[in-house]
Coordinates of C-alpha atoms (C1' of nucleotides) in Angstrom, one line a residue:
Chain A
X1 CA 74.5 -43.0 -33.0
X2 CA 72.0 -45.3 -31.7
X3 CA 71.1 -49.0 -32.3
X4 CA 67.6 -49.8 -33.3
X5 CA 66.6 -51.0 -29.9
X6 CA 67.5 -47.7 -28.1
X7 CA 66.0 -45.7 -30.8
X8 CA 62.6 -46.4 -29.9
X9 CA 62.9 -45.1 -26.4
X10 CA 64.9 -41.9 -27.6
X11 CA 62.3 -41.3 -30.1
X12 CA 59.8 -41.1 -27.4
X13 CA 61.8 -38.9 -25.5
X14 CA 62.1 -36.4 -28.2
X15 CA 58.5 -36.6 -29.2
X16 CA 56.1 -37.3 -26.1
X17 CA 57.9 -35.8 -23.1
X18 CA 58.5 -32.1 -22.3
X19 CA 62.0 -32.4 -23.7
X20 CA 60.4 -32.4 -27.0
X21 CA 59.6 -28.5 -26.6
X22 CA 63.3 -27.8 -26.9
X23 CA 64.5 -26.1 -30.1
X24 CA 66.1 -28.7 -32.7
X25 CA 69.7 -27.4 -32.2
X26 CA 69.5 -27.9 -28.6
X27 CA 68.3 -31.5 -29.0
X28 CA 71.1 -32.2 -31.5
X29 CA 73.5 -31.0 -29.1
X30 CA 72.1 -33.1 -26.3
X31 CA 71.9 -36.3 -28.4
X32 CA 75.4 -35.7 -29.8
X33 CA 77.0 -35.7 -26.3
X34 CA 74.6 -38.2 -24.7
X35 CA 74.8 -42.0 -24.6
X36 CA 72.2 -44.6 -24.1
X37 CA 73.1 -47.0 -21.2
X38 CA 71.6 -50.2 -20.2
X39 CA 71.5 -50.8 -16.6
X40 CA 70.7 -54.0 -14.8
X41 CA 68.8 -54.3 -11.7
X42 CA 70.7 -52.8 -8.8
X43 CA 73.4 -51.5 -11.1
X44 CA 74.7 -48.1 -10.0
X45 CA 74.8 -45.3 -12.4
X46 CA 78.4 -43.9 -12.8
X47 CA 78.4 -40.3 -13.2
X48 CA 75.4 -38.2 -12.1
X49 CA 73.8 -36.6 -15.0
X50 CA 71.2 -38.5 -17.0
X51 CA 67.7 -38.6 -18.3
X52 CA 65.7 -41.7 -17.6
X53 CA 64.4 -43.6 -20.7
X54 CA 62.9 -46.7 -19.4
X55 CA 62.5 -48.3 -16.0
X56 CA 62.9 -46.5 -12.6
X57 CA 66.0 -45.2 -11.0
X58 CA 66.3 -44.8 -7.2
X59 CA 68.3 -42.3 -5.3
X60 CA 69.9 -43.9 -2.4
X61 CA 71.4 -42.2 0.7
X62 CA 73.8 -44.4 2.6
X63 CA 77.0 -46.3 2.5
X64 CA 75.9 -49.4 1.0
X65 CA 73.0 -50.1 -1.4
X66 CA 71.8 -52.8 1.1
X67 CA 71.1 -50.6 4.0
X68 CA 70.5 -47.3 2.4
X69 CA 67.5 -45.2 2.3
X70 CA 65.7 -44.7 -1.0
X71 CA 65.2 -40.9 -1.2
X72 CA 63.8 -40.4 -4.5
X73 CA 62.4 -42.2 -7.6
X74 CA 63.2 -41.1 -11.0
X75 CA 60.6 -42.1 -13.7
X76 CA 61.1 -42.1 -17.6
X77 CA 62.0 -38.6 -18.8
X78 CA 63.1 -37.4 -15.3
X79 CA 66.3 -35.5 -15.3
X80 CA 68.8 -36.8 -13.0
X81 CA 71.5 -34.2 -12.0
X82 CA 73.5 -34.8 -8.8
X83 CA 76.6 -32.9 -10.0
X84 CA 78.3 -30.2 -8.2
X85 CA 76.8 -31.4 -4.7
X86 CA 78.7 -31.8 -1.5
X87 CA 79.9 -35.5 -2.2
X88 CA 80.4 -37.5 1.0
X89 CA 80.2 -40.6 -0.8
X90 CA 76.8 -41.7 0.7
X91 CA 74.9 -40.6 -2.4
X92 CA 74.0 -43.3 -4.9
X93 CA 72.0 -43.9 -7.9
X94 CA 70.8 -47.5 -9.1
X95 CA 68.4 -49.0 -11.2
X96 CA 65.4 -50.5 -9.1
X97 CA 64.6 -52.8 -12.2
X98 CA 66.4 -53.1 -15.3
X99 CA 66.4 -49.7 -16.8
X100 CA 67.7 -47.6 -19.5
X101 CA 69.1 -44.0 -19.2
X102 CA 70.5 -41.5 -21.6
X103 CA 73.6 -40.4 -19.9
X104 CA 75.6 -37.1 -20.3
X105 CA 79.1 -36.1 -19.2
X106 CA 78.5 -33.6 -16.7
X107 CA 80.6 -30.8 -18.4
X108 CA 79.1 -31.3 -21.7
X109 CA 75.6 -31.3 -20.2
X110 CA 76.2 -27.9 -18.4
X111 CA 77.9 -26.4 -21.5
X112 CA 74.8 -27.1 -23.4
X113 CA 72.8 -25.6 -20.5
X114 CA 74.9 -22.6 -20.8
X115 CA 74.7 -22.4 -24.6
X116 CA 70.7 -23.0 -24.7
X117 CA 68.5 -20.8 -22.5
X118 CA 65.6 -23.1 -23.4
X119 CA 67.4 -26.0 -21.8
X120 CA 68.3 -23.9 -18.9
X121 CA 64.6 -23.1 -18.3
X122 CA 63.6 -26.7 -18.8
X123 CA 66.2 -27.9 -16.3
X124 CA 65.2 -25.2 -13.7
X125 CA 61.5 -26.1 -14.2
X126 CA 62.4 -29.8 -13.7
X127 CA 64.4 -29.2 -10.6
X128 CA 61.8 -27.1 -9.1
X129 CA 59.2 -29.8 -9.8
X130 CA 61.6 -32.3 -8.1
X131 CA 61.8 -30.1 -5.1
X132 CA 58.0 -30.1 -4.9
X133 CA 57.7 -33.8 -5.4
X134 CA 60.3 -34.2 -2.7
X135 CA 58.5 -31.9 -0.3
X136 CA 55.2 -33.8 -0.9
X137 CA 57.0 -37.0 0.0
X138 CA 58.3 -35.4 3.2
X139 CA 54.8 -34.5 3.9
X140 CA 53.5 -38.0 3.5
X141 CA 56.4 -39.3 5.7
X142 CA 55.8 -36.9 8.6
X143 CA 52.0 -36.7 8.5
X144 CA 50.7 -39.9 7.1
X145 CA 50.3 -43.6 8.4
X146 CA 51.8 -46.4 6.5
X147 CA 48.4 -47.2 5.0
X148 CA 48.0 -43.6 3.6
X149 CA 51.5 -43.5 2.3
X150 CA 51.1 -46.9 0.4
X151 CA 47.8 -46.2 -0.9
X152 CA 49.0 -42.6 -2.2
X153 CA 52.2 -44.5 -3.7
X154 CA 50.1 -47.0 -5.5
X155 CA 47.9 -44.3 -7.1
X156 CA 50.8 -42.3 -8.1
X157 CA 52.7 -45.2 -9.6
X158 CA 49.6 -46.4 -11.5
X159 CA 49.3 -43.1 -13.1
X160 CA 53.2 -43.1 -14.0
X161 CA 52.6 -46.5 -15.5
X162 CA 51.5 -47.2 -18.8
X163 CA 48.4 -49.2 -18.3
X164 CA 48.5 -50.7 -21.8
X165 CA 44.7 -50.7 -21.9
X166 CA 44.5 -53.4 -19.3
X167 CA 42.2 -51.6 -16.9
X168 CA 44.5 -50.6 -14.0
X169 CA 46.8 -53.3 -14.0
X170 CA 50.5 -52.4 -13.8
X171 CA 53.9 -53.6 -12.8
X172 CA 55.2 -52.4 -9.7
X173 CA 58.7 -50.8 -10.6
X174 CA 60.7 -52.0 -7.9
X175 CA 61.1 -54.8 -5.1
X176 CA 59.2 -54.8 -1.9
X177 CA 62.3 -54.1 0.0
X178 CA 62.9 -50.9 -2.2
X179 CA 59.4 -49.8 -1.9
X180 CA 59.4 -50.2 2.0
X181 CA 62.5 -48.2 2.3
X182 CA 61.1 -45.5 -0.1
X183 CA 57.8 -45.4 2.0
X184 CA 59.7 -45.4 5.3
X185 CA 58.6 -48.8 6.6
X186 CA 59.7 -52.4 6.9
X187 CA 59.1 -54.9 4.2
X188 CA 57.1 -57.0 6.7
X189 CA 54.8 -54.0 7.4
X190 CA 54.6 -53.2 3.8
X191 CA 53.5 -56.8 3.2
X192 CA 50.9 -56.8 5.7
X193 CA 49.5 -53.4 4.5
X194 CA 49.3 -54.6 1.0
X195 CA 47.5 -57.6 2.3
X196 CA 45.2 -55.3 4.1
X197 CA 44.3 -53.4 1.0
X198 CA 43.8 -56.7 -0.9
X199 CA 41.4 -57.9 1.9
X200 CA 39.3 -54.8 1.6
X201 CA 39.1 -55.2 -2.3
X202 CA 40.7 -51.9 -3.2
X203 CA 43.5 -53.8 -5.1
X204 CA 44.4 -57.4 -6.1
X205 CA 47.5 -59.1 -6.8
X206 CA 48.3 -61.2 -10.1
X207 CA 51.8 -61.8 -9.1
X208 CA 54.0 -60.2 -6.4
X209 CA 54.8 -57.6 -8.8
X210 CA 51.9 -57.2 -11.0
X211 CA 48.9 -55.1 -9.4
X212 CA 45.3 -54.2 -10.3
X213 CA 43.5 -51.3 -8.8
X214 CA 40.0 -52.6 -8.3
X215 CA 38.6 -49.7 -6.5
X216 CA 40.5 -46.4 -7.2
X217 CA 38.0 -44.3 -5.2
X218 CA 38.5 -46.4 -2.1
X219 CA 42.2 -46.2 -2.5
X220 CA 42.1 -42.5 -2.9
X221 CA 40.1 -42.4 0.4
X222 CA 42.6 -44.3 2.2
X223 CA 45.4 -42.0 0.8
X224 CA 43.5 -38.9 2.0
X225 CA 44.7 -36.7 -0.7
X226 CA 46.0 -37.8 -4.2
X227 CA 49.6 -37.3 -5.0
X228 CA 50.8 -35.3 -7.8
X229 CA 50.1 -36.7 -11.3
X230 CA 52.6 -37.3 -14.1
Chain G
X1 CA 65.1 1.9 -2.1
X2 CA 65.9 0.6 1.3
X3 CA 65.3 2.0 4.6
X4 CA 68.4 1.9 7.0
X5 CA 67.2 -1.2 9.1
X6 CA 66.7 -3.3 6.0
X7 CA 69.9 -2.2 4.5
X8 CA 72.0 -4.3 7.0
X9 CA 70.4 -7.6 5.9
X10 CA 70.6 -6.8 2.3
X11 CA 74.3 -5.6 2.3
X12 CA 75.0 -8.9 4.0
X13 CA 73.2 -10.6 1.3
X14 CA 75.4 -8.9 -1.2
X15 CA 78.8 -9.4 0.4
X16 CA 78.7 -12.6 2.5
X17 CA 76.5 -14.9 0.7
X18 CA 76.7 -16.8 -2.7
X19 CA 74.7 -14.3 -4.4
X20 CA 77.7 -11.9 -4.0
X21 CA 79.4 -13.8 -6.8
X22 CA 77.0 -12.5 -9.4
X23 CA 77.9 -9.7 -11.6
X24 CA 77.1 -6.2 -10.6
X25 CA 74.5 -5.6 -13.3
X26 CA 72.7 -8.6 -12.4
X27 CA 72.6 -7.8 -8.7
X28 CA 71.3 -4.2 -9.5
X29 CA 68.5 -5.8 -11.6
X30 CA 67.6 -7.9 -8.7
X31 CA 67.6 -5.1 -6.2
X32 CA 65.5 -2.9 -8.5
X33 CA 62.7 -5.4 -8.7
X34 CA 62.9 -6.8 -5.2
X35 CA 61.2 -5.4 -2.1
X36 CA 62.2 -6.1 1.5
X37 CA 59.1 -7.7 3.4
X38 CA 58.9 -8.0 7.2
X39 CA 57.0 -11.0 8.3
X40 CA 55.5 -11.5 11.7
X41 CA 55.5 -14.9 13.1
X42 CA 53.0 -17.4 11.3
X43 CA 52.5 -14.5 8.6
X44 CA 52.2 -16.3 5.2
X45 CA 54.5 -15.1 2.3
X46 CA 52.1 -14.0 -0.5
X47 CA 53.7 -14.8 -3.7
X48 CA 56.3 -17.6 -4.2
X49 CA 59.6 -16.0 -5.1
X50 CA 62.1 -14.6 -2.4
X51 CA 65.3 -14.8 -1.0
X52 CA 65.5 -15.1 2.8
X53 CA 67.3 -12.4 4.7
X54 CA 66.7 -13.0 8.3
X55 CA 64.9 -15.7 10.2
X56 CA 63.6 -18.9 9.0
X57 CA 60.9 -19.6 6.6
X58 CA 58.8 -23.0 6.6
X59 CA 57.1 -24.7 3.7
X60 CA 54.0 -26.3 4.7
X61 CA 51.9 -28.7 2.9
X62 CA 48.3 -28.9 4.0
X63 CA 45.0 -26.9 4.0
X64 CA 45.8 -25.2 7.2
X65 CA 48.8 -23.9 8.8
X66 CA 47.4 -25.4 12.0
X67 CA 47.6 -29.0 10.7
X68 CA 50.0 -29.0 7.9
X69 CA 53.2 -30.7 7.8
X70 CA 56.4 -28.7 7.6
X71 CA 58.3 -29.9 4.8
X72 CA 61.2 -27.8 4.2
X73 CA 63.1 -24.8 6.0
X74 CA 64.6 -21.8 4.4
X75 CA 67.3 -20.1 6.2
X76 CA 68.9 -16.7 5.3
X77 CA 70.2 -16.5 1.8
X78 CA 68.3 -19.4 0.7
X79 CA 66.2 -18.9 -2.6
X80 CA 62.4 -19.6 -2.3
X81 CA 60.9 -20.3 -5.7
X82 CA 57.5 -22.2 -5.7
X83 CA 56.2 -20.5 -8.7
X84 CA 55.2 -22.5 -12.0
X85 CA 54.3 -25.6 -9.9
X86 CA 50.9 -27.4 -9.9
X87 CA 49.0 -25.5 -7.5
X88 CA 46.3 -27.3 -5.5
X89 CA 46.1 -24.7 -2.7
X90 CA 47.9 -26.8 -0.4
X91 CA 51.3 -25.3 -0.6
X92 CA 52.0 -22.5 2.0
X93 CA 55.0 -20.4 3.0
X94 CA 55.1 -18.8 6.3
X95 CA 57.5 -17.4 9.0
X96 CA 58.3 -19.7 11.8
X97 CA 59.6 -16.8 13.7
X98 CA 59.5 -12.9 12.7
X99 CA 61.7 -13.0 9.4
X100 CA 62.7 -10.6 6.6
X101 CA 62.7 -11.5 3.1
X102 CA 63.5 -10.0 -0.2
X103 CA 60.6 -10.6 -2.4
X104 CA 60.4 -10.6 -6.2
X105 CA 57.5 -10.4 -8.6
X106 CA 57.6 -13.9 -10.3
X107 CA 57.7 -12.3 -13.8
X108 CA 60.4 -10.0 -13.1
X109 CA 62.6 -12.5 -11.3
X110 CA 62.2 -15.0 -14.2
X111 CA 63.0 -12.3 -16.8
X112 CA 66.4 -11.5 -14.7
X113 CA 67.1 -15.1 -14.9
X114 CA 66.7 -15.2 -18.7
X115 CA 68.7 -12.1 -19.1
X116 CA 71.5 -13.1 -16.7
X117 CA 73.3 -16.6 -17.4
X118 CA 75.3 -16.2 -14.2
X119 CA 71.9 -15.8 -12.1
X120 CA 70.4 -18.9 -13.9
X121 CA 73.3 -20.8 -12.9
X122 CA 73.1 -19.7 -9.3
X123 CA 69.4 -20.6 -9.3
X124 CA 70.0 -23.9 -10.8
X125 CA 72.8 -24.7 -8.4
X126 CA 70.6 -23.5 -5.3
X127 CA 67.7 -25.9 -6.6
X128 CA 70.0 -28.7 -6.9
X129 CA 71.2 -28.2 -3.4
X130 CA 67.6 -27.9 -2.1
X131 CA 66.8 -31.2 -3.7
X132 CA 69.8 -32.8 -2.1
X133 CA 68.9 -31.3 1.4
X134 CA 65.4 -32.6 0.8
X135 CA 66.6 -36.1 -0.1
X136 CA 68.7 -36.1 3.1
X137 CA 65.8 -35.2 5.2
X138 CA 63.8 -37.8 3.6
X139 CA 66.6 -40.3 4.5
X140 CA 66.4 -39.2 8.1
X141 CA 62.6 -39.5 8.1
X142 CA 62.8 -43.0 6.7
X143 CA 65.8 -44.4 8.3
X144 CA 66.4 -42.7 11.6
X145 CA 64.8 -42.8 15.0
X146 CA 63.5 -39.7 16.6
X147 CA 66.6 -39.3 18.6
X148 CA 68.7 -39.5 15.5
X149 CA 66.6 -37.0 13.8
X150 CA 66.7 -34.6 16.7
X151 CA 70.5 -34.8 17.3
X152 CA 71.2 -34.3 13.6
X153 CA 68.6 -31.4 13.5
X154 CA 70.2 -29.7 16.4
X155 CA 73.7 -29.9 15.0
X156 CA 72.6 -28.7 11.9
X157 CA 70.7 -25.7 13.2
X158 CA 73.7 -24.8 15.3
X159 CA 75.8 -24.7 12.2
X160 CA 73.4 -22.5 10.4
X161 CA 73.0 -20.1 13.3
X162 CA 75.3 -17.4 14.2
X163 CA 76.9 -18.5 17.3
X164 CA 77.9 -14.8 18.4
X165 CA 80.9 -16.1 20.1
X166 CA 79.0 -17.6 22.9
X167 CA 80.3 -21.2 22.6
X168 CA 77.6 -23.3 21.0
X169 CA 74.7 -21.3 22.3
X170 CA 71.9 -20.3 19.9
X171 CA 68.2 -19.7 19.4
X172 CA 66.1 -22.4 18.1
X173 CA 64.4 -20.8 15.1
X174 CA 61.0 -22.1 15.6
X175 CA 58.5 -23.5 18.1
X176 CA 58.3 -26.9 19.4
X177 CA 55.3 -27.6 17.5
X178 CA 56.8 -26.8 14.2
X179 CA 59.9 -28.5 15.1
X180 CA 58.1 -31.5 15.8
X181 CA 56.2 -31.5 12.6
X182 CA 59.2 -30.9 10.4
X183 CA 61.0 -33.8 12.3
X184 CA 58.0 -36.2 11.9
X185 CA 57.0 -36.6 15.5
X186 CA 54.6 -35.4 18.1
X187 CA 55.5 -32.3 20.3
X188 CA 55.3 -34.5 23.4
X189 CA 57.6 -36.9 21.9
X190 CA 60.0 -34.1 20.8
X191 CA 59.8 -32.7 24.5
X192 CA 60.9 -36.1 25.9
X193 CA 63.6 -36.5 23.4
X194 CA 64.9 -33.1 24.2
X195 CA 64.8 -34.0 27.8
X196 CA 66.5 -37.2 27.1
X197 CA 69.4 -35.4 25.5
X198 CA 69.6 -32.7 28.4
X199 CA 69.8 -35.7 31.0
X200 CA 72.9 -37.1 29.1
X201 CA 74.5 -34.0 29.3
X202 CA 74.9 -33.3 25.4
X203 CA 72.8 -30.2 25.5
X204 CA 71.3 -27.7 28.0
X205 CA 68.5 -25.3 27.8
X206 CA 68.8 -21.7 29.0
X207 CA 65.2 -21.1 28.1
X208 CA 62.9 -23.1 26.0
X209 CA 64.1 -21.5 22.8
X210 CA 67.8 -21.1 23.7
X211 CA 69.9 -24.1 23.6
X212 CA 73.6 -25.0 24.4
X213 CA 75.5 -27.8 22.7
X214 CA 77.6 -29.0 25.6
X215 CA 79.2 -32.0 24.0
X216 CA 79.1 -31.8 20.2
X217 CA 80.7 -35.2 19.7
X218 CA 78.0 -37.0 22.0
X219 CA 75.5 -35.3 19.8
X220 CA 77.0 -36.6 16.6
X221 CA 77.2 -40.0 17.9
X222 CA 73.5 -39.9 18.8
X223 CA 72.8 -38.5 15.2
X224 CA 74.8 -41.2 13.5
X225 CA 76.2 -38.9 10.5
X226 CA 76.4 -35.4 10.4
X227 CA 73.8 -33.5 8.2
X228 CA 75.1 -31.1 5.5
X229 CA 76.9 -28.0 6.7
X230 CA 76.1 -24.4 5.9
Chain Z
dC1 C1' 67.4 -81.7 -6.1
dG2 C1' 69.1 -78.0 -3.3
dC3 C1' 70.2 -73.3 -3.2
dC4 C1' 69.4 -68.3 -3.3
dG5 C1' 66.5 -64.4 -3.9
dT6 C1' 62.3 -62.6 -2.8
dG7 C1' 58.1 -62.2 -0.4
dT8 C1' 55.0 -63.5 3.4
dT9 C1' 53.3 -64.9 8.0
dG10 C1' 53.5 -65.3 13.2
dA11 C1' 54.5 -63.8 18.1
dG12 C1' 56.4 -60.8 21.2
dT13 C1' 58.5 -56.3 22.3
dA14 C1' 59.4 -51.6 22.4
dG15 C1' 58.5 -47.2 21.5
dA16 C1' 55.6 -43.5 19.6
dC17 C1' 50.9 -41.9 19.8
dT18 C1' 46.8 -40.2 22.3
dC19 C1' 44.5 -37.6 25.8
dA20 C1' 44.6 -35.2 29.8
dA21 C1' 46.3 -32.4 33.2
dC22 C1' 49.7 -29.3 34.7
dC23 C1' 53.4 -25.6 34.7
dC24 C1' 55.3 -21.2 33.1
dC25 C1' 55.3 -16.9 31.6
dA26 C1' 53.8 -12.4 29.3
dG27 C1' 49.9 -9.4 28.6
dT28 C1' 46.0 -7.5 30.4
dG29 C1' 42.5 -5.4 33.1
dG30 C1' 40.5 -4.6 37.7
Chain U
dC1 C1' 49.3 -5.3 43.1
dC2 C1' 47.0 -9.4 42.1
dA3 C1' 43.8 -12.4 39.6
dC4 C1' 42.8 -13.8 34.9
dT5 C1' 43.9 -15.5 30.5
dG6 C1' 45.9 -17.7 26.6
dG7 C1' 49.8 -19.5 24.1
dG8 C1' 53.5 -22.4 24.4
dG9 C1' 55.7 -26.2 26.6
dT10 C1' 56.0 -30.3 29.7
dT11 C1' 54.7 -34.5 32.3
dG12 C1' 52.1 -38.8 33.0
dA13 C1' 49.2 -42.9 32.0
dG14 C1' 47.4 -46.0 28.9
dT15 C1' 47.0 -47.8 24.2
dC16 C1' 48.1 -49.2 19.8
dT17 C1' 50.9 -50.3 16.1
dA18 C1' 55.2 -50.8 13.8
dC19 C1' 59.5 -53.1 14.5
dT20 C1' 62.3 -57.4 15.5
dC21 C1' 63.5 -61.8 14.7
dA22 C1' 62.3 -66.0 13.2
dA23 C1' 60.4 -69.4 10.4
dC24 C1' 58.1 -70.5 6.3
dA25 C1' 56.4 -70.3 1.1
dC26 C1' 57.6 -69.8 -3.7
dG27 C1' 60.0 -69.6 -7.9
dG28 C1' 64.1 -69.8 -10.9
dC29 C1' 68.1 -71.8 -11.9
dG30 C1' 72.5 -74.1 -11.5

DNA sequence: CGCCGTGTTGAGTAGACTCAACCCCAGTGG
DNA sequence: CCACTGGGGTTGAGTCTACTCAACACGGCG
């Protein structure tokens, strides 16, 4: 069912991630109803059940993508399930960079959940984890200064990213604008805070979107407490 | 298994709330392992699986209750399940006012979930709803001014409260200090914002904790968009 | 080359924070 | 009966910082 390009990401999904723990029959059911979807930057995800394969998806809250808040981030292997919620048309999902997801029809996915207890357990666990992450994000938004939030965010993203050997260098998975809205500040403020961290030597920028953590300890000190790991 | 006082809340749980949809056998399983716990204000909940019966519980993030952020609120009939999460000792649950919960041993509850598909579905639905609510809260924290957040919060709490016929009068389910930390502002700022709403005539205070919504439309205008209902 | 999307820099303002004092009320004990 | 106490809440003055708005820098692309 998959072309060769997509196969790589799906194969990783089935071997490296928590999903691999599921029984074989369950995985086959999932793969038989799922379809790999390529999403360009800013492309919305139609339908609301999917697993991220590559890239980062953002949950938006608001009428337009242009003025909506970024409320949550979904990294590879994260489950996206926004089905069966009060829908006032203000919940949107979009790719923050070009991304790839394994999408499911809601009915089929939920049928699989009913059929396979192990899948139900996996979904529950992931949802609890998402609640936990969101509460942590709330704690950062209510209790920390922009510097704190930025530092914690950078450490977190670095952990989620494949550092491909190159020390702590990684690609920021979204634009400044989206980062700012996720972190609850203005793009200008974000730019200044990043500059501040560069000036202190904690990080450095190879390009606007490629970042190197020069001094992780210093960054963690700024962040206060580290955020959850992958 | 219940004394007469507790029976009232449990009976409402089994008739009025979404939990009543569960099959009889499942309810009996739940009741057989659950125990009603009375919590004084600020009393922490030991163990992390419960259903709120009365009052409001708060999820805290931080070392102490005194300086922790209030990240989420649990109203009657909400499910609390913080089990099986990365536990760094900074997640706490406490009653914001005297409260009553139906508490479960984690193992027993999860056994019941495995046994009853309907319960698994109910739990999943509630967790998704909690994620949704948390995302909405994040959107408010990142995108709205303190006035907006306060107005939206008051409308929301009013909907969650039993208005006992008395127009839109209701009891605030927590102290100013906790409210402020949930809404991401300082107690002083909160006090001033409340005063501001009183001055415009949108609300009035009968006592520090008893509030009347005089002009719901005006309040909604300030809030921008209404928050999710009960 | 000019345009557009993206990111940065600068100056001024507005609004939340900090810290301190004060008010109010319920308990408590003389 | 009244003074004392402590928790909860409000008010005031001053500071600081994030926001606003505007201009500018940079790179890719038609």
